[in-house]
PDB file of C-alpha atoms and ligand atoms in Angstrom:
ATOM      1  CA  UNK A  44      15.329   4.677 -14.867  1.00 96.00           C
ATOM      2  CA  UNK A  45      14.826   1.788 -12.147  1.00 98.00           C
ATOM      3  CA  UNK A  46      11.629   0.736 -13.531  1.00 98.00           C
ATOM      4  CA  UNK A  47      11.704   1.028 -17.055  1.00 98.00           C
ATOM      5  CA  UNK A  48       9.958  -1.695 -18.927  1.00 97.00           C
ATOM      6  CA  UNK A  49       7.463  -2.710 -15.270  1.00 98.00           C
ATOM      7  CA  UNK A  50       3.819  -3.068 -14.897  1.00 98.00           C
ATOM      8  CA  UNK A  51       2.548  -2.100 -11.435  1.00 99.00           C
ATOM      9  CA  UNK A  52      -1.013  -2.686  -9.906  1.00 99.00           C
ATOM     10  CA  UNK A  53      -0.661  -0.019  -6.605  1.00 99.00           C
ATOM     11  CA  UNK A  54      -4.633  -0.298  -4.710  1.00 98.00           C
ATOM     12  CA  UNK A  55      -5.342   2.954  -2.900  1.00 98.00           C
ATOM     13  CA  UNK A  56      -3.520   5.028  -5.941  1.00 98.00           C
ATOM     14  CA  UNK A  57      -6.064   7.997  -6.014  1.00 98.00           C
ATOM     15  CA  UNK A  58      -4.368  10.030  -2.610  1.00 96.00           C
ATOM     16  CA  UNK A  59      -2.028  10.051  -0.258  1.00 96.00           C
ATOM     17  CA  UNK A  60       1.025   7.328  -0.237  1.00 98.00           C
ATOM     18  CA  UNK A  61      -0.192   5.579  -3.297  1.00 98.00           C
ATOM     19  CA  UNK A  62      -0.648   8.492  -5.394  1.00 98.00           C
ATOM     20  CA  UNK A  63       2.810   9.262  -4.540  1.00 98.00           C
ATOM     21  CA  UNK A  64       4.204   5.639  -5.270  1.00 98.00           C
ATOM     22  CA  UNK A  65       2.166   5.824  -8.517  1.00 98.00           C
ATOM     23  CA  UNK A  66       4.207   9.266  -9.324  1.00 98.00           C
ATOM     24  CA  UNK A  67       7.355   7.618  -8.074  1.00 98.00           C
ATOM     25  CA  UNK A  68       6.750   4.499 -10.277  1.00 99.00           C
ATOM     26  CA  UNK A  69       5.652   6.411 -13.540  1.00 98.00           C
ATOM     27  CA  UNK A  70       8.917   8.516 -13.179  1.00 98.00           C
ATOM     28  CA  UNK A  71      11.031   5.647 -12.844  1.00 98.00           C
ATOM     29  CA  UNK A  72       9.716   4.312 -16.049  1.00 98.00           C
ATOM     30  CA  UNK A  73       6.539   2.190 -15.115  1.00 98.00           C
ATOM     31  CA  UNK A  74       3.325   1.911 -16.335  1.00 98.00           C
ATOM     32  CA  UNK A  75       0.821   2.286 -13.657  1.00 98.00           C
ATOM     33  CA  UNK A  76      -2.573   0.853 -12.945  1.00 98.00           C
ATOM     34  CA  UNK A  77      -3.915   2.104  -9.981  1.00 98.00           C
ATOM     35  CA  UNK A  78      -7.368   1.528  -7.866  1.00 98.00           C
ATOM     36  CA  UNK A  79      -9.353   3.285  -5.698  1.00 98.00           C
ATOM     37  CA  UNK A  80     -13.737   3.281  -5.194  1.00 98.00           C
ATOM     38  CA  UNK A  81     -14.149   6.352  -7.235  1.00 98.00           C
ATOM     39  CA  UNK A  82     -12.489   8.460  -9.899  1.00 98.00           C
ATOM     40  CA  UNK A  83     -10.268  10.840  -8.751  1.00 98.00           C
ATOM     41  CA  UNK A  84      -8.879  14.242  -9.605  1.00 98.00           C
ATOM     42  CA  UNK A  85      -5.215  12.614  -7.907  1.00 97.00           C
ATOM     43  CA  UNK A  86      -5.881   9.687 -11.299  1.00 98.00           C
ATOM     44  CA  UNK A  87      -6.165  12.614 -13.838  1.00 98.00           C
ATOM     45  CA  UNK A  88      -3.467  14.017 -13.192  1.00 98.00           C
ATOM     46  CA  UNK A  89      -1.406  10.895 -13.060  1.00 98.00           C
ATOM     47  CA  UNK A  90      -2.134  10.226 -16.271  1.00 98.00           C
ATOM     48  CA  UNK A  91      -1.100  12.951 -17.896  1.00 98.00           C
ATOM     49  CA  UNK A  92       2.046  13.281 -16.306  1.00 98.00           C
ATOM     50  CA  UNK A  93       2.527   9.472 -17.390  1.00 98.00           C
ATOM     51  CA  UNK A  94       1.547  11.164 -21.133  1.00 98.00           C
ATOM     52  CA  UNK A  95       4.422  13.506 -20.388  1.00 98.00           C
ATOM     53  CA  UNK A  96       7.057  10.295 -19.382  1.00 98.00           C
ATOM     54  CA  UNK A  97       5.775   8.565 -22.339  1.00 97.00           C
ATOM     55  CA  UNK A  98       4.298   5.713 -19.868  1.00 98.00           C
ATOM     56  CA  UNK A  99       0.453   5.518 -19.086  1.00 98.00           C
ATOM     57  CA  UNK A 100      -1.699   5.181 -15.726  1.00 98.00           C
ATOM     58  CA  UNK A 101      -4.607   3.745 -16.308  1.00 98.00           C
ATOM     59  CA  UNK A 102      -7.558   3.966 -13.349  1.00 98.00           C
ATOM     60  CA  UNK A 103      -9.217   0.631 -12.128  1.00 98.00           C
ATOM     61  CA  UNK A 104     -12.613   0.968  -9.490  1.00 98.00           C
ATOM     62  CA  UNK A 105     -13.143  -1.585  -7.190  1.00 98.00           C
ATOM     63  CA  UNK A 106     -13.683  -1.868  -3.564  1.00 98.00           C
ATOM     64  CA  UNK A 107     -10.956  -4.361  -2.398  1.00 98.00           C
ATOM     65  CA  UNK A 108     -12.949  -5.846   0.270  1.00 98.00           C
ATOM     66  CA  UNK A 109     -15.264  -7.329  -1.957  1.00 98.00           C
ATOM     67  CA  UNK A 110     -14.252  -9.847  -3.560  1.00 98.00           C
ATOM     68  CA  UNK A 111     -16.692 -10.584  -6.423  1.00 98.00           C
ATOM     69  CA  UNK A 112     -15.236  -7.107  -7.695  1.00 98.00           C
ATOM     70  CA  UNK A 113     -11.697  -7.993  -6.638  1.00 98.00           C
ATOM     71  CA  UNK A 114     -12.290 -10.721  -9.457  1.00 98.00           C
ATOM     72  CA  UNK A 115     -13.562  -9.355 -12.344  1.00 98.00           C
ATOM     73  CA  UNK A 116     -11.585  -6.213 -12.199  1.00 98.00           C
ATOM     74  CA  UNK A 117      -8.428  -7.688 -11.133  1.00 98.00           C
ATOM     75  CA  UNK A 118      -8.468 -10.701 -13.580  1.00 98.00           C
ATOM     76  CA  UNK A 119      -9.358  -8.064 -16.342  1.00 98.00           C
ATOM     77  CA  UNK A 120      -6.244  -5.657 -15.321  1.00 98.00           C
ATOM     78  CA  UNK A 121      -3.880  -8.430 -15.357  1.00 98.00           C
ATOM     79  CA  UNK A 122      -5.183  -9.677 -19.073  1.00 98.00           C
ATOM     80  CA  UNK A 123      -4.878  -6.012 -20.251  1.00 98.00           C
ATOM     81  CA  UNK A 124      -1.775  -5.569 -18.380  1.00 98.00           C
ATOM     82  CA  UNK A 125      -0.039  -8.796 -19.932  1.00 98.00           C
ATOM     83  CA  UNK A 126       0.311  -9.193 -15.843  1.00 98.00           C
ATOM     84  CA  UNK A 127       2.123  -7.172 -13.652  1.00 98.00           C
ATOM     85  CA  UNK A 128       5.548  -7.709 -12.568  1.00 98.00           C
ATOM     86  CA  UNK A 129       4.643  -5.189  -9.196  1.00 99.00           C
ATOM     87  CA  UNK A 130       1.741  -4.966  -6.836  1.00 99.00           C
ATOM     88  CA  UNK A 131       1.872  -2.372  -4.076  1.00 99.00           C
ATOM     89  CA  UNK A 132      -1.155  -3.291  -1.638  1.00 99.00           C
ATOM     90  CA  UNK A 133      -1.390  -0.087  -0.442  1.00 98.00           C
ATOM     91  CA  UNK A 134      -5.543   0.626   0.109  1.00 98.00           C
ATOM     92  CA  UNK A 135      -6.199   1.218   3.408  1.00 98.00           C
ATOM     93  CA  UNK A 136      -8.842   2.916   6.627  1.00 97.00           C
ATOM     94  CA  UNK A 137      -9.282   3.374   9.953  1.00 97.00           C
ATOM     95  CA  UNK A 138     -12.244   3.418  12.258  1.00 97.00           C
ATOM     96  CA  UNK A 139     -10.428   4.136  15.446  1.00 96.00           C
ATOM     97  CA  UNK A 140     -12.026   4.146  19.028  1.00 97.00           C
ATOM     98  CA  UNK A 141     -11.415   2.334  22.169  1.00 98.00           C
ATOM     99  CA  UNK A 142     -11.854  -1.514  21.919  1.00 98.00           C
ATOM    100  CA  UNK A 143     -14.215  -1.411  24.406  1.00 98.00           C
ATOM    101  CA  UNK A 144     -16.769   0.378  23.198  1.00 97.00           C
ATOM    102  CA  UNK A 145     -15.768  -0.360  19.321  1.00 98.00           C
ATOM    103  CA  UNK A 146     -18.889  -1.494  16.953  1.00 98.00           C
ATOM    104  CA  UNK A 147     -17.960  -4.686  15.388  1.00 98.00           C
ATOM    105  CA  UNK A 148     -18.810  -3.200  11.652  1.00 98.00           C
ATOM    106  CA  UNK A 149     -15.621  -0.906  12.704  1.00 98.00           C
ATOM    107  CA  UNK A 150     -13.833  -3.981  13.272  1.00 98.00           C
ATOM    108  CA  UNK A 151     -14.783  -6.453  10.309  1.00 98.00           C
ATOM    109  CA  UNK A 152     -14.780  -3.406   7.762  1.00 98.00           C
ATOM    110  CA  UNK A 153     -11.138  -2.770   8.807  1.00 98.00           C
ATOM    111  CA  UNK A 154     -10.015  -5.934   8.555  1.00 98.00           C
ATOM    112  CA  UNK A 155     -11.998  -6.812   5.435  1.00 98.00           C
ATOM    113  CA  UNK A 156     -10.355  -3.795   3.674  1.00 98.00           C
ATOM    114  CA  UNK A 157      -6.903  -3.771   4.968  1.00 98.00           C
ATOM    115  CA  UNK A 158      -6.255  -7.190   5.710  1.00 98.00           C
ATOM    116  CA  UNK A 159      -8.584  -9.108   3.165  1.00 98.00           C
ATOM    117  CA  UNK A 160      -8.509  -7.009   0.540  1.00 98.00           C
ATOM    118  CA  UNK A 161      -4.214  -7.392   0.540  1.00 99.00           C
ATOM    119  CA  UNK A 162      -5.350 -11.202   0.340  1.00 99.00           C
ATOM    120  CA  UNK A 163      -7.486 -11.297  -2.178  1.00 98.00           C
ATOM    121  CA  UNK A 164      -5.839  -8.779  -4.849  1.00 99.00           C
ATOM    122  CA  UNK A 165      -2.523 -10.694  -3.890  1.00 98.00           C
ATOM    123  CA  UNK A 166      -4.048 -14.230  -4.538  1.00 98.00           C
ATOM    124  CA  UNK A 167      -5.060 -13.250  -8.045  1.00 98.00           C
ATOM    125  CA  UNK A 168      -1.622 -11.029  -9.544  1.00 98.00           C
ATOM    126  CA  UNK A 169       0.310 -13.331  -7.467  1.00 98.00           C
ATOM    127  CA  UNK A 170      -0.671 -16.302  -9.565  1.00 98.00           C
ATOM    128  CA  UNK A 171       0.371 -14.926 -12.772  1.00 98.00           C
ATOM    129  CA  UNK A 172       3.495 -13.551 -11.121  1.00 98.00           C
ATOM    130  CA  UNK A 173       4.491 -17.085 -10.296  1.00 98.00           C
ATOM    131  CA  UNK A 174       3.959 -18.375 -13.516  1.00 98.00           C
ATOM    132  CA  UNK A 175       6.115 -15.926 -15.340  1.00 98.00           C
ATOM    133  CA  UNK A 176       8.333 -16.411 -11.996  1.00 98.00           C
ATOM    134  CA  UNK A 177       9.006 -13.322 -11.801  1.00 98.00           C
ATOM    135  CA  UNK A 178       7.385 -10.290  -9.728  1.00 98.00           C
ATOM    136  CA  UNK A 179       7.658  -7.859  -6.642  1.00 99.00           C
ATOM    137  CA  UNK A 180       4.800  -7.117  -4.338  1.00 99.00           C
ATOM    138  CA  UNK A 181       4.730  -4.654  -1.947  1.00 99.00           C
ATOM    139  CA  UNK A 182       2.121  -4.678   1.493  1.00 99.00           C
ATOM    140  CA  UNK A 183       1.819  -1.290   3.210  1.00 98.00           C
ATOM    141  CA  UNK A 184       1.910  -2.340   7.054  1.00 98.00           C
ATOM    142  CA  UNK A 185       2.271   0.505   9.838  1.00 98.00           C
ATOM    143  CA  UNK A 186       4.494   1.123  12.956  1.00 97.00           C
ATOM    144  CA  UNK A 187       0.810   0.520  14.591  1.00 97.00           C
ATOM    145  CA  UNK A 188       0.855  -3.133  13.850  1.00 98.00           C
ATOM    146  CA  UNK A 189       4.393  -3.666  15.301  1.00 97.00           C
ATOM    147  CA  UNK A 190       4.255  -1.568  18.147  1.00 96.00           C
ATOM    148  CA  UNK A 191       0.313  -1.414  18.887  1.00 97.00           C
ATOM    149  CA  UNK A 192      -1.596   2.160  19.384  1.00 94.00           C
ATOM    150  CA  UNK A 193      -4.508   2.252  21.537  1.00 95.00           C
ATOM    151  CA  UNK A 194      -7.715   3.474  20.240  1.00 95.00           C
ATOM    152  CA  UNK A 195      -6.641   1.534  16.814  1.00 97.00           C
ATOM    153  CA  UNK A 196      -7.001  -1.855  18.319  1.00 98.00           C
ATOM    154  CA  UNK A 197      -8.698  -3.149  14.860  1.00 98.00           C
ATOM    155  CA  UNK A 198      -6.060  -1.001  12.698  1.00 98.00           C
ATOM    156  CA  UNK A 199      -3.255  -2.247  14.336  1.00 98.00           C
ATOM    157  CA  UNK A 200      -3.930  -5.777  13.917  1.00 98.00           C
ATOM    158  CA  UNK A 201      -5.135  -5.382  10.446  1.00 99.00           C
ATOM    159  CA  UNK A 202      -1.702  -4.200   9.973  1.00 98.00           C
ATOM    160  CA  UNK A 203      -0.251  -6.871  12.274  1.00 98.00           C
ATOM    161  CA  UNK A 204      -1.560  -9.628   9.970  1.00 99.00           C
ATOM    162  CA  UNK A 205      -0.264  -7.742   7.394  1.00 98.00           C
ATOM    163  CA  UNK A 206       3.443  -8.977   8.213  1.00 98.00           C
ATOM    164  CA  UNK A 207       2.521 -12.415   8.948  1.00 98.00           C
ATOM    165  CA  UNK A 208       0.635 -12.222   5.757  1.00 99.00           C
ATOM    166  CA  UNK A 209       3.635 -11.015   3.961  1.00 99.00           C
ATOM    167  CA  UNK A 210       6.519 -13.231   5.581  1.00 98.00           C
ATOM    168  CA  UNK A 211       4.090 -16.642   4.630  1.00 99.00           C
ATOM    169  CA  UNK A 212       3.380 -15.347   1.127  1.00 98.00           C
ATOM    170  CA  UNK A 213       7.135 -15.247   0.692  1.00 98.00           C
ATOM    171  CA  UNK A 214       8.019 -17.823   1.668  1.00 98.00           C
ATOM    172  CA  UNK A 215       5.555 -19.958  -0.655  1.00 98.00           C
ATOM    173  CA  UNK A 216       6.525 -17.929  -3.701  1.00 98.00           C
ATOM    174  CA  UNK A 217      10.592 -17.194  -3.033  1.00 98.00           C
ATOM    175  CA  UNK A 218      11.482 -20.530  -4.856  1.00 98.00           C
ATOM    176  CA  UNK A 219       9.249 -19.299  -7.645  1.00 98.00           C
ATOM    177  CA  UNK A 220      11.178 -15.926  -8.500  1.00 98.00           C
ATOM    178  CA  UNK A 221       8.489 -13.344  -6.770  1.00 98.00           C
ATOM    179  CA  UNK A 222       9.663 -11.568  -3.768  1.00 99.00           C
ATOM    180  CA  UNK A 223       7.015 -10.074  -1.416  1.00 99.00           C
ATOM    181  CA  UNK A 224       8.107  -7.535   1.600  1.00 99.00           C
ATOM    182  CA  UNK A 225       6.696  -5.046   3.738  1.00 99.00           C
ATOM    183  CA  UNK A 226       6.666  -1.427   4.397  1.00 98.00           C
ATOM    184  CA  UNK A 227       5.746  -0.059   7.976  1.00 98.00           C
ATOM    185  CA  UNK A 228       5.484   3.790   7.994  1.00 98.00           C
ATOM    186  CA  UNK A 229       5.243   5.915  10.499  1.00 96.00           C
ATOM    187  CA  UNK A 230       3.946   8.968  11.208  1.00 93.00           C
ATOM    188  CA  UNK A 231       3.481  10.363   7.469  1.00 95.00           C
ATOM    189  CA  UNK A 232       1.270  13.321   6.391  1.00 91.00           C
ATOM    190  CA  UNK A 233      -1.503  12.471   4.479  1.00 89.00           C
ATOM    191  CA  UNK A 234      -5.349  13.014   4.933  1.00 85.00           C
ATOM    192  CA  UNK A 235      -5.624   9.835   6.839  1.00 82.00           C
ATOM    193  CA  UNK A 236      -3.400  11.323   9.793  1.00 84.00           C
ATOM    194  CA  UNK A 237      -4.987  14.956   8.865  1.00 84.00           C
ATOM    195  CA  UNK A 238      -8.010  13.751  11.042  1.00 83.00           C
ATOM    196  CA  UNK A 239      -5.746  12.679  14.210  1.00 84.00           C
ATOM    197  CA  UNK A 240      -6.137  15.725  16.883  1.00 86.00           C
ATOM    198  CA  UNK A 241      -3.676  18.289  17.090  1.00 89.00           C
ATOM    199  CA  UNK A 242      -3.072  17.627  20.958  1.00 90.00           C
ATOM    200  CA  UNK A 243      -2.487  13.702  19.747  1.00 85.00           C
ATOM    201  CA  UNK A 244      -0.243  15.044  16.725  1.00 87.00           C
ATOM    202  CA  UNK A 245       2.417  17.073  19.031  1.00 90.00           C
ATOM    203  CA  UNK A 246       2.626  13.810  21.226  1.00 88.00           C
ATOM    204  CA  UNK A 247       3.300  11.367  18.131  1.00 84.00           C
ATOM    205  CA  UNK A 248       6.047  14.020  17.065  1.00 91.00           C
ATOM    206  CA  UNK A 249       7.516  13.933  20.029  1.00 93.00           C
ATOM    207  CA  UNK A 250       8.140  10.614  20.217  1.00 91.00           C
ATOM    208  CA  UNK A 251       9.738  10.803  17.241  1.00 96.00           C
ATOM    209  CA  UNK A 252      13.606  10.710  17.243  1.00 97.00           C
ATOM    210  CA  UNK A 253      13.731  12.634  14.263  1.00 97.00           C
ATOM    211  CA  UNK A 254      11.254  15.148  15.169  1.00 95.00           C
ATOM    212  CA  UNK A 255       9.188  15.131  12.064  1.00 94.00           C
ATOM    213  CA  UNK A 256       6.928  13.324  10.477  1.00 95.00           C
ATOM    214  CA  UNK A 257       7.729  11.554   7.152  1.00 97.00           C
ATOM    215  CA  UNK A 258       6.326  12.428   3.787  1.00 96.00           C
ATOM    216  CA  UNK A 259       5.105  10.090   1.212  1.00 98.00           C
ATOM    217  CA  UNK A 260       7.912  10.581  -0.710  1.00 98.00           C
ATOM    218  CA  UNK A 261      10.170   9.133   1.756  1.00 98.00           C
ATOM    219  CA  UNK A 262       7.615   5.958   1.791  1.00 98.00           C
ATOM    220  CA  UNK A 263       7.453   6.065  -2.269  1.00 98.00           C
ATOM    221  CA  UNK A 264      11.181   5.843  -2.375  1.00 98.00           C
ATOM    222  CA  UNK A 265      11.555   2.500  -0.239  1.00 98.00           C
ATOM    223  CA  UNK A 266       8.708   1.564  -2.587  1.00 99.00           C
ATOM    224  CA  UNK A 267      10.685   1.786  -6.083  1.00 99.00           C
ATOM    225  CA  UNK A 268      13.820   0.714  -4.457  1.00 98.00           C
ATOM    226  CA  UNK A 269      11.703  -3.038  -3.195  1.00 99.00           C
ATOM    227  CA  UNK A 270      10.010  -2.846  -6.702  1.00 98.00           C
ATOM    228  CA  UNK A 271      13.316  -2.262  -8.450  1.00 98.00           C
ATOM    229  CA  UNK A 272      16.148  -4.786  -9.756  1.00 98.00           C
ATOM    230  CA  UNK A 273      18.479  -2.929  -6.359  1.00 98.00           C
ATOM    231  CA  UNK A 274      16.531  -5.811  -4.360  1.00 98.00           C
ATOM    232  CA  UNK A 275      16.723  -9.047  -5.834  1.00 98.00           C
ATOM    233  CA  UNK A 276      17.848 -10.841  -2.841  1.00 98.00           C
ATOM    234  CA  UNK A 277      15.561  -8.922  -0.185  1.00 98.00           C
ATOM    235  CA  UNK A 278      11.965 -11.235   0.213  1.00 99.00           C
ATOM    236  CA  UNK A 279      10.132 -11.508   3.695  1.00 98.00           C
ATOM    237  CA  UNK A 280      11.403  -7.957   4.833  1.00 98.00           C
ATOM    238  CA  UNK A 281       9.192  -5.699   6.876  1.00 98.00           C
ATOM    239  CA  UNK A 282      11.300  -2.259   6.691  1.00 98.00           C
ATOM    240  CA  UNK A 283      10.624   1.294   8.801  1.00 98.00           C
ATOM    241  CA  UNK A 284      10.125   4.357   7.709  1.00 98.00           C
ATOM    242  CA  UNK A 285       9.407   5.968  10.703  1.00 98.00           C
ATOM    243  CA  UNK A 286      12.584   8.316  11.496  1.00 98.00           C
ATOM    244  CA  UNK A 287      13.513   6.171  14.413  1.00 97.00           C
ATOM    245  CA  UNK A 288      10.254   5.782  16.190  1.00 94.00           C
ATOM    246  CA  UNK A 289      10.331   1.517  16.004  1.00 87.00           C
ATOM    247  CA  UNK A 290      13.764   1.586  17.140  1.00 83.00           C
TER     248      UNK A 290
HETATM  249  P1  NAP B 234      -5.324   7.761   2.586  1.00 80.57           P
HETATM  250  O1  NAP B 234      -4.781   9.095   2.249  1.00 80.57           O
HETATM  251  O2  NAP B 234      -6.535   7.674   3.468  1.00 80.57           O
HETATM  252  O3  NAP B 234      -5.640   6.980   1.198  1.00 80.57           O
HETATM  253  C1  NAP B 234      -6.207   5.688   1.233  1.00 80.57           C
HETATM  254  C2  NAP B 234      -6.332   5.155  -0.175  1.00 80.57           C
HETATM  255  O4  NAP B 234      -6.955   3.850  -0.112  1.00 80.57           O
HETATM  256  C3  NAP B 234      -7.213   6.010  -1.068  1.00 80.57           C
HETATM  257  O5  NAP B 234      -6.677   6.011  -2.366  1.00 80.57           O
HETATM  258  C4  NAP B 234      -8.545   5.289  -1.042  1.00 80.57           C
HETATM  259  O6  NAP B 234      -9.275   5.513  -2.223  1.00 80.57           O
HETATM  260  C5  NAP B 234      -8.089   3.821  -0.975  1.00 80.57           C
HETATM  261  N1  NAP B 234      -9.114   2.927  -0.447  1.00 80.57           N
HETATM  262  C6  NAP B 234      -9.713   2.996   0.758  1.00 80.57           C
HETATM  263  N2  NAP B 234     -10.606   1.990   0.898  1.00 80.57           N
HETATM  264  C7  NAP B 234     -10.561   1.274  -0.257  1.00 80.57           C
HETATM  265  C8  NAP B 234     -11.242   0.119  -0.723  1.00 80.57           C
HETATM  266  N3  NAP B 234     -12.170  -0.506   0.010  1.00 80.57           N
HETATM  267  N4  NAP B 234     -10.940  -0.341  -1.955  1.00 80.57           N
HETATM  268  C9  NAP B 234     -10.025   0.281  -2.732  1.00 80.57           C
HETATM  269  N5  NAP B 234      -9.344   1.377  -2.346  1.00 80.57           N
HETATM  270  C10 NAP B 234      -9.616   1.875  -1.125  1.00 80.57           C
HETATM  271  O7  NAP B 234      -4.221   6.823   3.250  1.00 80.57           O
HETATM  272  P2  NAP B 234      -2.621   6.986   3.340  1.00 80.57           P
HETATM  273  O8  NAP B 234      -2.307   7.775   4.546  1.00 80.57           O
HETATM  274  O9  NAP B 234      -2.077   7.376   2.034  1.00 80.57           O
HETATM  275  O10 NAP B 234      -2.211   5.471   3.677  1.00 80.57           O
HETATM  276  C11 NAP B 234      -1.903   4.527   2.667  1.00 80.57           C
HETATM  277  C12 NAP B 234      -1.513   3.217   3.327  1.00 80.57           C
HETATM  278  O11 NAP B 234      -0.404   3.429   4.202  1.00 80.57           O
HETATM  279  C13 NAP B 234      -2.616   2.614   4.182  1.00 80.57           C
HETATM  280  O12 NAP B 234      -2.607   1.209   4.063  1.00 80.57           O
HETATM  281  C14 NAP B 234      -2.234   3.023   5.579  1.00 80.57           C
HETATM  282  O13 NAP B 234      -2.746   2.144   6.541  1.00 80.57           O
HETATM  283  C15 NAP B 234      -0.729   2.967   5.498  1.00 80.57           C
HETATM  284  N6  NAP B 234      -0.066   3.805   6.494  1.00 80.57           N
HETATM  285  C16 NAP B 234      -0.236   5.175   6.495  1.00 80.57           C
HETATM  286  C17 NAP B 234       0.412   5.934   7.481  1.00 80.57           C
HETATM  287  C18 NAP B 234       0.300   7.426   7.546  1.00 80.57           C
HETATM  288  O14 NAP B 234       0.887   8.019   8.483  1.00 80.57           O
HETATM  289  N7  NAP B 234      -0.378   8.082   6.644  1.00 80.57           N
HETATM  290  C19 NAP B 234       1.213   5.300   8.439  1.00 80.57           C
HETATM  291  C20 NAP B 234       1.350   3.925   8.401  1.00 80.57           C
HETATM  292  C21 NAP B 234       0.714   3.191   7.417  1.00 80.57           C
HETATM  293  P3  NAP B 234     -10.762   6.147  -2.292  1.00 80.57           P
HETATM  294  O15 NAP B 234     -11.200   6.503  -0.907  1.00 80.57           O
HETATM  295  O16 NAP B 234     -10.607   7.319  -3.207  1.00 80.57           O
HETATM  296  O17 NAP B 234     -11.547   5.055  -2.870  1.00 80.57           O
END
């Protein structure tokens, strides 16, 4: 098992991606804490198939924009936790529309979750993870924020700042043992691209080289391989899983 022996923290664990990197994790060996606003049917069931591994998950609610939460919960997880030796800042939303007309509550809220939020949960683990010199964190970017998408003009450069974010982070930490990369999916089915339009779906796919969107399994995978020991020399990384489409 890859992870045998690892604490992670994953944010956004209760659907989606991170429920599936939380899955991934707990059957590579890991013991999971994962957070979302509310309790979730997706954080039962995690926990009893950690029971099953002979793991645990254990559910944390915050809201990661707000950061008088971020520290009491947080700081509490990593003294319960003895500290985690992953982070996967995977919480996310989008308020799309065109910038023109965009409120600017749909901006600050997505950069406040997306972008903040990966700040200030970072800040906290990240300190512990230095001094134990040892830790990998993960930052869930998007094809968006390389390539742009109109009508996400706040998404995409929450997810922009997301890989400057994650290139400066490592390199303050890389002399100090804790490796911090980036993952920029693609088109992947979850219930945040559920809501994009049909019409808007068949012209995403198209441009896809592979034809087909991704499933968060594909994404979870690239997550326990950055988490695991098979990347001890990779820090600063922002890799695709997109099937081609940021080629
Ligand atoms: P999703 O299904 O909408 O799930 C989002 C998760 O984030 C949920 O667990 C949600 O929990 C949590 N969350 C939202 N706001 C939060 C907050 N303020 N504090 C704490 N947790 C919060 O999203 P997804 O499709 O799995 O995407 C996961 C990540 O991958 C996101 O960062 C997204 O931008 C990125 N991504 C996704 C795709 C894609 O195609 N799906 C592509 C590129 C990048 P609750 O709502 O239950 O609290």
């Amino acid at each position: 098992m890859l992870l045998e022996g690892k604490t992670a923290l994953i944010t956004g664990a209760s659907r989606g991606i991170g429920r599936e990197i939380a899955r991934r994790f707990i059957e590579e060996g890991a013991e999971v804490w994962g957070l979302a606003t509310k309790p979730s049917e997706g954080a039962k069931e995690l926990a009893s198939f950690a029971e099953q591994k002979g793991t645990g998950y254990h559910e944390l609610i915050a809201d990661i924009g707000d950061a008088g939460m971020v520290q009491s919960v947080i700081s509490q997880a990593v003294k319960d936790s003895g500290g985690f030796s992953i982070l996967v800042n995977n919480a996310g939303i989008t308020r799309d529309g065109l910038s023109f007309r965009m409120k600017l509550e749909d901006w600050n809220d997505v950069l406040r979750i997306n972008l903040t939020g990966t700040f200030l949960v970072s800040q906290i683990v990240s300190a512990d993870m230095i001094r134990k010199r040892a830790g990998s964190i993960i930052n869930l970017s998007s094809i968006v924020g390389l390539h742009g998408q109109g009508g996400q003009v706040n998404y995409a450069a929450s997810k922009a700042g997301i890989i400057g974010y994650t290139k400066s982070l490592a390199k303050e930490t890389a002399g100090r043992g804790v490796r911090v990369n980036a993952i920029a999916p693609g088109f992947i089915i979850t219930e945040m691209t559920e809501v994009i339009p049909e019409e808007a779906k068949k012209v995403w796919l198209e441009s896809i080289p592979m034809k087909r969107a991704g499933t968060v399994t594909e994404v979870a995978d690239a997550a326990v391989f950055l988490a695991s020991d098979l990347s001890t020399y990779i820090t600063a990384q922002v890799i695709g899983i997109d099937g081609g489409m940021g080629a």
